PDB file of C-alpha atoms in Angstrom:
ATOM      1  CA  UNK G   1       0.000   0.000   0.000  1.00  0.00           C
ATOM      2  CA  UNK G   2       2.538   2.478   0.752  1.00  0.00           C
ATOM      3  CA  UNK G   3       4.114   1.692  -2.138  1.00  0.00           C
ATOM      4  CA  UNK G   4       0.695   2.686  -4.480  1.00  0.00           C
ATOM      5  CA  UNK G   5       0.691   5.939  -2.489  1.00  0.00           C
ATOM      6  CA  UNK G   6       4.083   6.973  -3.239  1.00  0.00           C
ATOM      7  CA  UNK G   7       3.494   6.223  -6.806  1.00  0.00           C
ATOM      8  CA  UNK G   8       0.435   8.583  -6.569  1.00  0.00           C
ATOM      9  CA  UNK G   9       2.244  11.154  -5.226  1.00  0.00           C
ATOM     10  CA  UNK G  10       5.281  10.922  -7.264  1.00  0.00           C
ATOM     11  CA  UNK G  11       3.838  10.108 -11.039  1.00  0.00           C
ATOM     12  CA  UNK G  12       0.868  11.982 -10.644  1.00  0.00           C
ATOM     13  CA  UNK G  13      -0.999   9.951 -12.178  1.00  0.00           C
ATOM     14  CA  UNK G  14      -4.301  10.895 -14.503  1.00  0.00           C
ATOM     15  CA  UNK G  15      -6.945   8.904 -12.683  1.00  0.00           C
ATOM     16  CA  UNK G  16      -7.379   5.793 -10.326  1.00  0.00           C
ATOM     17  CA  UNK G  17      -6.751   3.485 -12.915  1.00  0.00           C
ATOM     18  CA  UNK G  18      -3.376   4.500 -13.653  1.00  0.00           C
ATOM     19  CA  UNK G  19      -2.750   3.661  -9.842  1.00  0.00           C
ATOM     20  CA  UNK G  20      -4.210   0.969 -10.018  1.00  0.00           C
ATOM     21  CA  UNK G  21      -2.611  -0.995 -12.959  1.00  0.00           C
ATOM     22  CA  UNK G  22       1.139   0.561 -12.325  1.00  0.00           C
ATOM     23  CA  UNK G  23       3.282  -2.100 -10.681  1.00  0.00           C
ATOM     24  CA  UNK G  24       6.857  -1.813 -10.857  1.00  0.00           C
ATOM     25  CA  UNK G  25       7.125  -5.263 -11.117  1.00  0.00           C
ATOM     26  CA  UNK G  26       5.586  -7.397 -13.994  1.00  0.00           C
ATOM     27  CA  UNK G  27       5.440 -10.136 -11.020  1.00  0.00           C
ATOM     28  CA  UNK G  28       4.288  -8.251  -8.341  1.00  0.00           C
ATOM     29  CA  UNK G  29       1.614 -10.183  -6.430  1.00  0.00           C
ATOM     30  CA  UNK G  30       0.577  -7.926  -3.551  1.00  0.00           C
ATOM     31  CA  UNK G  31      -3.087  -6.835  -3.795  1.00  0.00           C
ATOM     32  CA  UNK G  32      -3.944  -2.992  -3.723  1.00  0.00           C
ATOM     33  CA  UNK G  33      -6.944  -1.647  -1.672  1.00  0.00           C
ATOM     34  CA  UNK G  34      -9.558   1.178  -3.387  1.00  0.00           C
ATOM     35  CA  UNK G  35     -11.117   2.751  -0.360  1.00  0.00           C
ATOM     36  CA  UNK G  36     -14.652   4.328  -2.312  1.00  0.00           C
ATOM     37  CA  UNK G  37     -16.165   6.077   1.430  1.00  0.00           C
ATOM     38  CA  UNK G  38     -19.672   7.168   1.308  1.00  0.00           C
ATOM     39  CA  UNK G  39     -21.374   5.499  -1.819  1.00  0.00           C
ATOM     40  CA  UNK G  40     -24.757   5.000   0.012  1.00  0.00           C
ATOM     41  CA  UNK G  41     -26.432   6.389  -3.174  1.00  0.00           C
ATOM     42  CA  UNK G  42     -24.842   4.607  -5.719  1.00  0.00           C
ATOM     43  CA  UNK G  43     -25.806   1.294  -3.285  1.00  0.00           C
ATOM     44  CA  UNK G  44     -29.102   1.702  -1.953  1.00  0.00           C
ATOM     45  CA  UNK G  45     -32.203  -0.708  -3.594  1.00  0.00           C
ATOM     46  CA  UNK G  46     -33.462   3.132  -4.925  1.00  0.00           C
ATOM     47  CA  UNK G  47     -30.452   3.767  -6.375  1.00  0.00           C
ATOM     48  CA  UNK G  48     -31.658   4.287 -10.000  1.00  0.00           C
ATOM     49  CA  UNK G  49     -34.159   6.325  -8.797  1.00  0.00           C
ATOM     50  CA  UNK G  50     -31.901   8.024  -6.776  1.00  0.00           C
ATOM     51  CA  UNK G  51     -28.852   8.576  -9.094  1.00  0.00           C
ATOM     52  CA  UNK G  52     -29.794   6.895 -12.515  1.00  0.00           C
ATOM     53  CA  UNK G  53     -27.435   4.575 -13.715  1.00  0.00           C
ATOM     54  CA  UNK G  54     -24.996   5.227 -10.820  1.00  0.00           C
ATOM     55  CA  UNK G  55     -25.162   1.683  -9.637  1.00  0.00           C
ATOM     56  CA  UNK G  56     -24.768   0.393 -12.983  1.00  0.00           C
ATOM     57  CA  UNK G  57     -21.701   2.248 -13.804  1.00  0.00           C
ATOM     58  CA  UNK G  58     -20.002   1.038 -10.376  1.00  0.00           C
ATOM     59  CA  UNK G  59     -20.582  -1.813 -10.659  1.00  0.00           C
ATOM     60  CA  UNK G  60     -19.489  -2.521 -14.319  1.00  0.00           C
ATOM     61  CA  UNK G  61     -16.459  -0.398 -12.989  1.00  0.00           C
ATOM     62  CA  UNK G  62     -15.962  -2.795 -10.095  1.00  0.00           C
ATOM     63  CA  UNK G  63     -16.224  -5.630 -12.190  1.00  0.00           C
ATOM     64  CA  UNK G  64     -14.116  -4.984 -14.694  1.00  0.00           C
ATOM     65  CA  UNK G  65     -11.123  -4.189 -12.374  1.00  0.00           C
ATOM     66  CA  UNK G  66     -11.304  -8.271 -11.060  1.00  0.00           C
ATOM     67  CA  UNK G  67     -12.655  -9.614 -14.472  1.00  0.00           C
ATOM     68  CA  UNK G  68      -8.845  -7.625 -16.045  1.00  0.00           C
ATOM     69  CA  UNK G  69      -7.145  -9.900 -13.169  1.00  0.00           C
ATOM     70  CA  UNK G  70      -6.100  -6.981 -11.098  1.00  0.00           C
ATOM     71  CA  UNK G  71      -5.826  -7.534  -7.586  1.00  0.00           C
ATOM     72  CA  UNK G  72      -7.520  -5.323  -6.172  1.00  0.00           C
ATOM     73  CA  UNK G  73      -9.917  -5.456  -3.168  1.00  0.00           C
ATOM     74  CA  UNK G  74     -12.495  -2.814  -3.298  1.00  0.00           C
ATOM     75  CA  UNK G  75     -13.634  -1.302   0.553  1.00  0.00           C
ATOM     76  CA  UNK G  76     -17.062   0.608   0.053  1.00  0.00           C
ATOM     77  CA  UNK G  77     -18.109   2.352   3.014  1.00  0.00           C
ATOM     78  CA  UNK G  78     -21.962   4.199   3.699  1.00  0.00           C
ATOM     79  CA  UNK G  79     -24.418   5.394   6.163  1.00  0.00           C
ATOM     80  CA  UNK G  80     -27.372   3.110   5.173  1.00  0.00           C
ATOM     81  CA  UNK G  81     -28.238   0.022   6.775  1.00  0.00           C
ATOM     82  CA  UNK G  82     -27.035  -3.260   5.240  1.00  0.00           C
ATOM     83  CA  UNK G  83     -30.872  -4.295   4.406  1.00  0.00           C
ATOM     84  CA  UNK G  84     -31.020  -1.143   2.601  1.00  0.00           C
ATOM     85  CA  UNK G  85     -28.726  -2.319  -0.226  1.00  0.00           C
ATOM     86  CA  UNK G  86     -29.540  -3.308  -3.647  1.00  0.00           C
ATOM     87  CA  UNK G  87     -29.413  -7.334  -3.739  1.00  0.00           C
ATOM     88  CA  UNK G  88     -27.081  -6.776  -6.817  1.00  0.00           C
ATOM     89  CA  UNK G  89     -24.240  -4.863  -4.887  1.00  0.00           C
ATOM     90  CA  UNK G  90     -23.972  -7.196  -2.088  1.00  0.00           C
ATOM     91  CA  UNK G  91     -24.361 -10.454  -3.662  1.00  0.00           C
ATOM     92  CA  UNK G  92     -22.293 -13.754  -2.958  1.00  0.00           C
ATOM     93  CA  UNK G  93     -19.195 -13.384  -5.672  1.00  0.00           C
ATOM     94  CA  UNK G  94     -19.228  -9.311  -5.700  1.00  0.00           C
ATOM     95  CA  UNK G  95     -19.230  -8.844  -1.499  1.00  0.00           C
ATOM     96  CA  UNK G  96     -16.672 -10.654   0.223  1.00  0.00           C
ATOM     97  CA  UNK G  97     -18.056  -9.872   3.668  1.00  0.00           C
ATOM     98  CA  UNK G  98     -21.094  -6.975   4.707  1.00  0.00           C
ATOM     99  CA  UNK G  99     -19.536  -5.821   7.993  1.00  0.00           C
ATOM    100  CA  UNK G 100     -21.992  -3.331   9.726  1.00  0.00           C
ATOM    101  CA  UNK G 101     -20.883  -1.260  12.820  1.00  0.00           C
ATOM    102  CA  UNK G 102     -23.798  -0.391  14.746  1.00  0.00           C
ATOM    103  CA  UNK G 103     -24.293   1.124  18.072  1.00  0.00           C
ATOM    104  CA  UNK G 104     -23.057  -0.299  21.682  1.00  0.00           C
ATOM    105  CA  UNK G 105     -26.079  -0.572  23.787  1.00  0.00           C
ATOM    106  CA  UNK G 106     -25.423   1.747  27.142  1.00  0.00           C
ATOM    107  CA  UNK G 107     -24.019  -1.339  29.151  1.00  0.00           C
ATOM    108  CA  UNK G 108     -21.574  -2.138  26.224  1.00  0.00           C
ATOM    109  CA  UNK G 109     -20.382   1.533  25.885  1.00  0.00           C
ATOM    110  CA  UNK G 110     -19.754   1.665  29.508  1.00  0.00           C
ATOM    111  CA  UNK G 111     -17.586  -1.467  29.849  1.00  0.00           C
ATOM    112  CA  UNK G 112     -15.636  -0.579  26.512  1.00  0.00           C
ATOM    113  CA  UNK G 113     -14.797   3.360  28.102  1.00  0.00           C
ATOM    114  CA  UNK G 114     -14.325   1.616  31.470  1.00  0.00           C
ATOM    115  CA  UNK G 115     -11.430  -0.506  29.662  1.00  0.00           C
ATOM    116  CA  UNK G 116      -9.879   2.491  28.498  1.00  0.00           C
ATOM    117  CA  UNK G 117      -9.979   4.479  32.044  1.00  0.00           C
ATOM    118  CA  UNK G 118     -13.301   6.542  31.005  1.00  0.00           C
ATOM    119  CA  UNK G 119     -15.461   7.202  33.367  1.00  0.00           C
ATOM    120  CA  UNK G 120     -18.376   8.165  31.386  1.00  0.00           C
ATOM    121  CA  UNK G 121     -21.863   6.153  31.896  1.00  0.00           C
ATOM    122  CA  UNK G 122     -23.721   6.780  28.539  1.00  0.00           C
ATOM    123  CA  UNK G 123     -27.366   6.508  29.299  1.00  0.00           C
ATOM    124  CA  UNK G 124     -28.509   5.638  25.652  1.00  0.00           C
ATOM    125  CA  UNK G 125     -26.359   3.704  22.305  1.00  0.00           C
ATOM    126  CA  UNK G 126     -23.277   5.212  21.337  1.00  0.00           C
ATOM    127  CA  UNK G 127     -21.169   4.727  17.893  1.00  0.00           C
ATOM    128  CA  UNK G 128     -18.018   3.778  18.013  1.00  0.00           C
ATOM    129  CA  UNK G 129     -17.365   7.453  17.090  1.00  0.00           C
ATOM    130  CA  UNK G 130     -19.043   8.862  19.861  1.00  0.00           C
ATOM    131  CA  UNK G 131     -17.081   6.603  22.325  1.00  0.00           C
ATOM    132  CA  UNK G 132     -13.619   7.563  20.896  1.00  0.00           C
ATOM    133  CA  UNK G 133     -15.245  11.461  20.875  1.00  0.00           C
ATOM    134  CA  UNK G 134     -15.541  11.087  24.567  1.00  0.00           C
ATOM    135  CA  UNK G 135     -11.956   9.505  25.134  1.00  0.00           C
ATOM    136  CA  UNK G 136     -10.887  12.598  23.335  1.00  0.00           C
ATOM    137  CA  UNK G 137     -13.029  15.004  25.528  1.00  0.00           C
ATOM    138  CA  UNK G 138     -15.679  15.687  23.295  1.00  0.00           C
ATOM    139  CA  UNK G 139     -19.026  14.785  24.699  1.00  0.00           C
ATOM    140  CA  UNK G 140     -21.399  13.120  21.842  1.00  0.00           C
ATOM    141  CA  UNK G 141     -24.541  15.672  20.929  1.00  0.00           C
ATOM    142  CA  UNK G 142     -27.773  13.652  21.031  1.00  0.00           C
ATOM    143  CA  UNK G 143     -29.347  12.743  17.510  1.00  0.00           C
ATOM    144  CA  UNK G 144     -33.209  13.711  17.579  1.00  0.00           C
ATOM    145  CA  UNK G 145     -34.873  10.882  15.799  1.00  0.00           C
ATOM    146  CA  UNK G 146     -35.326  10.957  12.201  1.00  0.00           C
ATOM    147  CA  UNK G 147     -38.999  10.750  10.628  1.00  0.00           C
ATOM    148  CA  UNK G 148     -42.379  10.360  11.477  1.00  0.00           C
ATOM    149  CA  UNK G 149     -44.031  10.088  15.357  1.00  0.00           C
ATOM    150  CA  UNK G 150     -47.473   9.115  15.689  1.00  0.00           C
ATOM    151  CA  UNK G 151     -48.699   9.621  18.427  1.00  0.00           C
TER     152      UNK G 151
END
């Protein structure tokens, strides 16, 4: 890896392609990672709605990086849920694994800041990012809910 981002920053090169397919080494077996961080739109099971033939494109794009043999692993990150996803993105022989972080329940968060010398007692779930915010100082703002109450 540290070798791809040297080659970035050194070759400048045109596009993530370039990155990808440079080796310096005809043999060079290592695999390369392509972080894509917030794609929730391209992924969702609204996604044409949502973006037209977003989904389409990335995942002819994502295809044809492993169908040209390149060994690449691709790490797609979003806010949705994992049931939220279109059946085509996260199918067996495209995903390799659906890893979902959600959040610690209030006894969980207090036992994981307790093993790290925290104090804190969180009365409701906390993110992993809220928990680190609080080692740092920071003291998590509460979400209001999202959508509709009836009451």
């Amino acid at each position: 890896m540290a070798q791809l981002v040297r080659h970035a920053l050194h070759h400048r090169p045109r596009n993530v392609l370039d990155v990808l397919t440079n080796c310096d080494d005809d043999e060079d077996e290592r695999w390369r990672l392509l972080v894509l961080e917030d794609t929730g739109e391209l992924l969702t099971s609204d996604a044409k709605e949502r973006t037209g033939q977003g989904l389409s494109r990335f995942l002819n794009v994502v295809d044809g990086l492993i169908g040209q043999g390149l060994r690449v692993l691709v790490l797609v990150t979003t806010n949705e849920t994992l049931s939220s996803l279109h059946p085509a993105a996260a199918r067996p022989g495209r995903c390799l694994a659906r890893v979902e972080f959600v959040a610690f329940p209030p006894e969980e968060a207090c036992e994981w800041l307790a093993e790290r010398g925290h104090k804190a007692k969180p009365a409701a779930a906390e993110t992993l990012a809220d928990l680190y915010a609080r080692l740092s100082g920071a003291v998590p703002s509460v979400r209001p809910p999202i959508g509709f109450r009836i009451s």
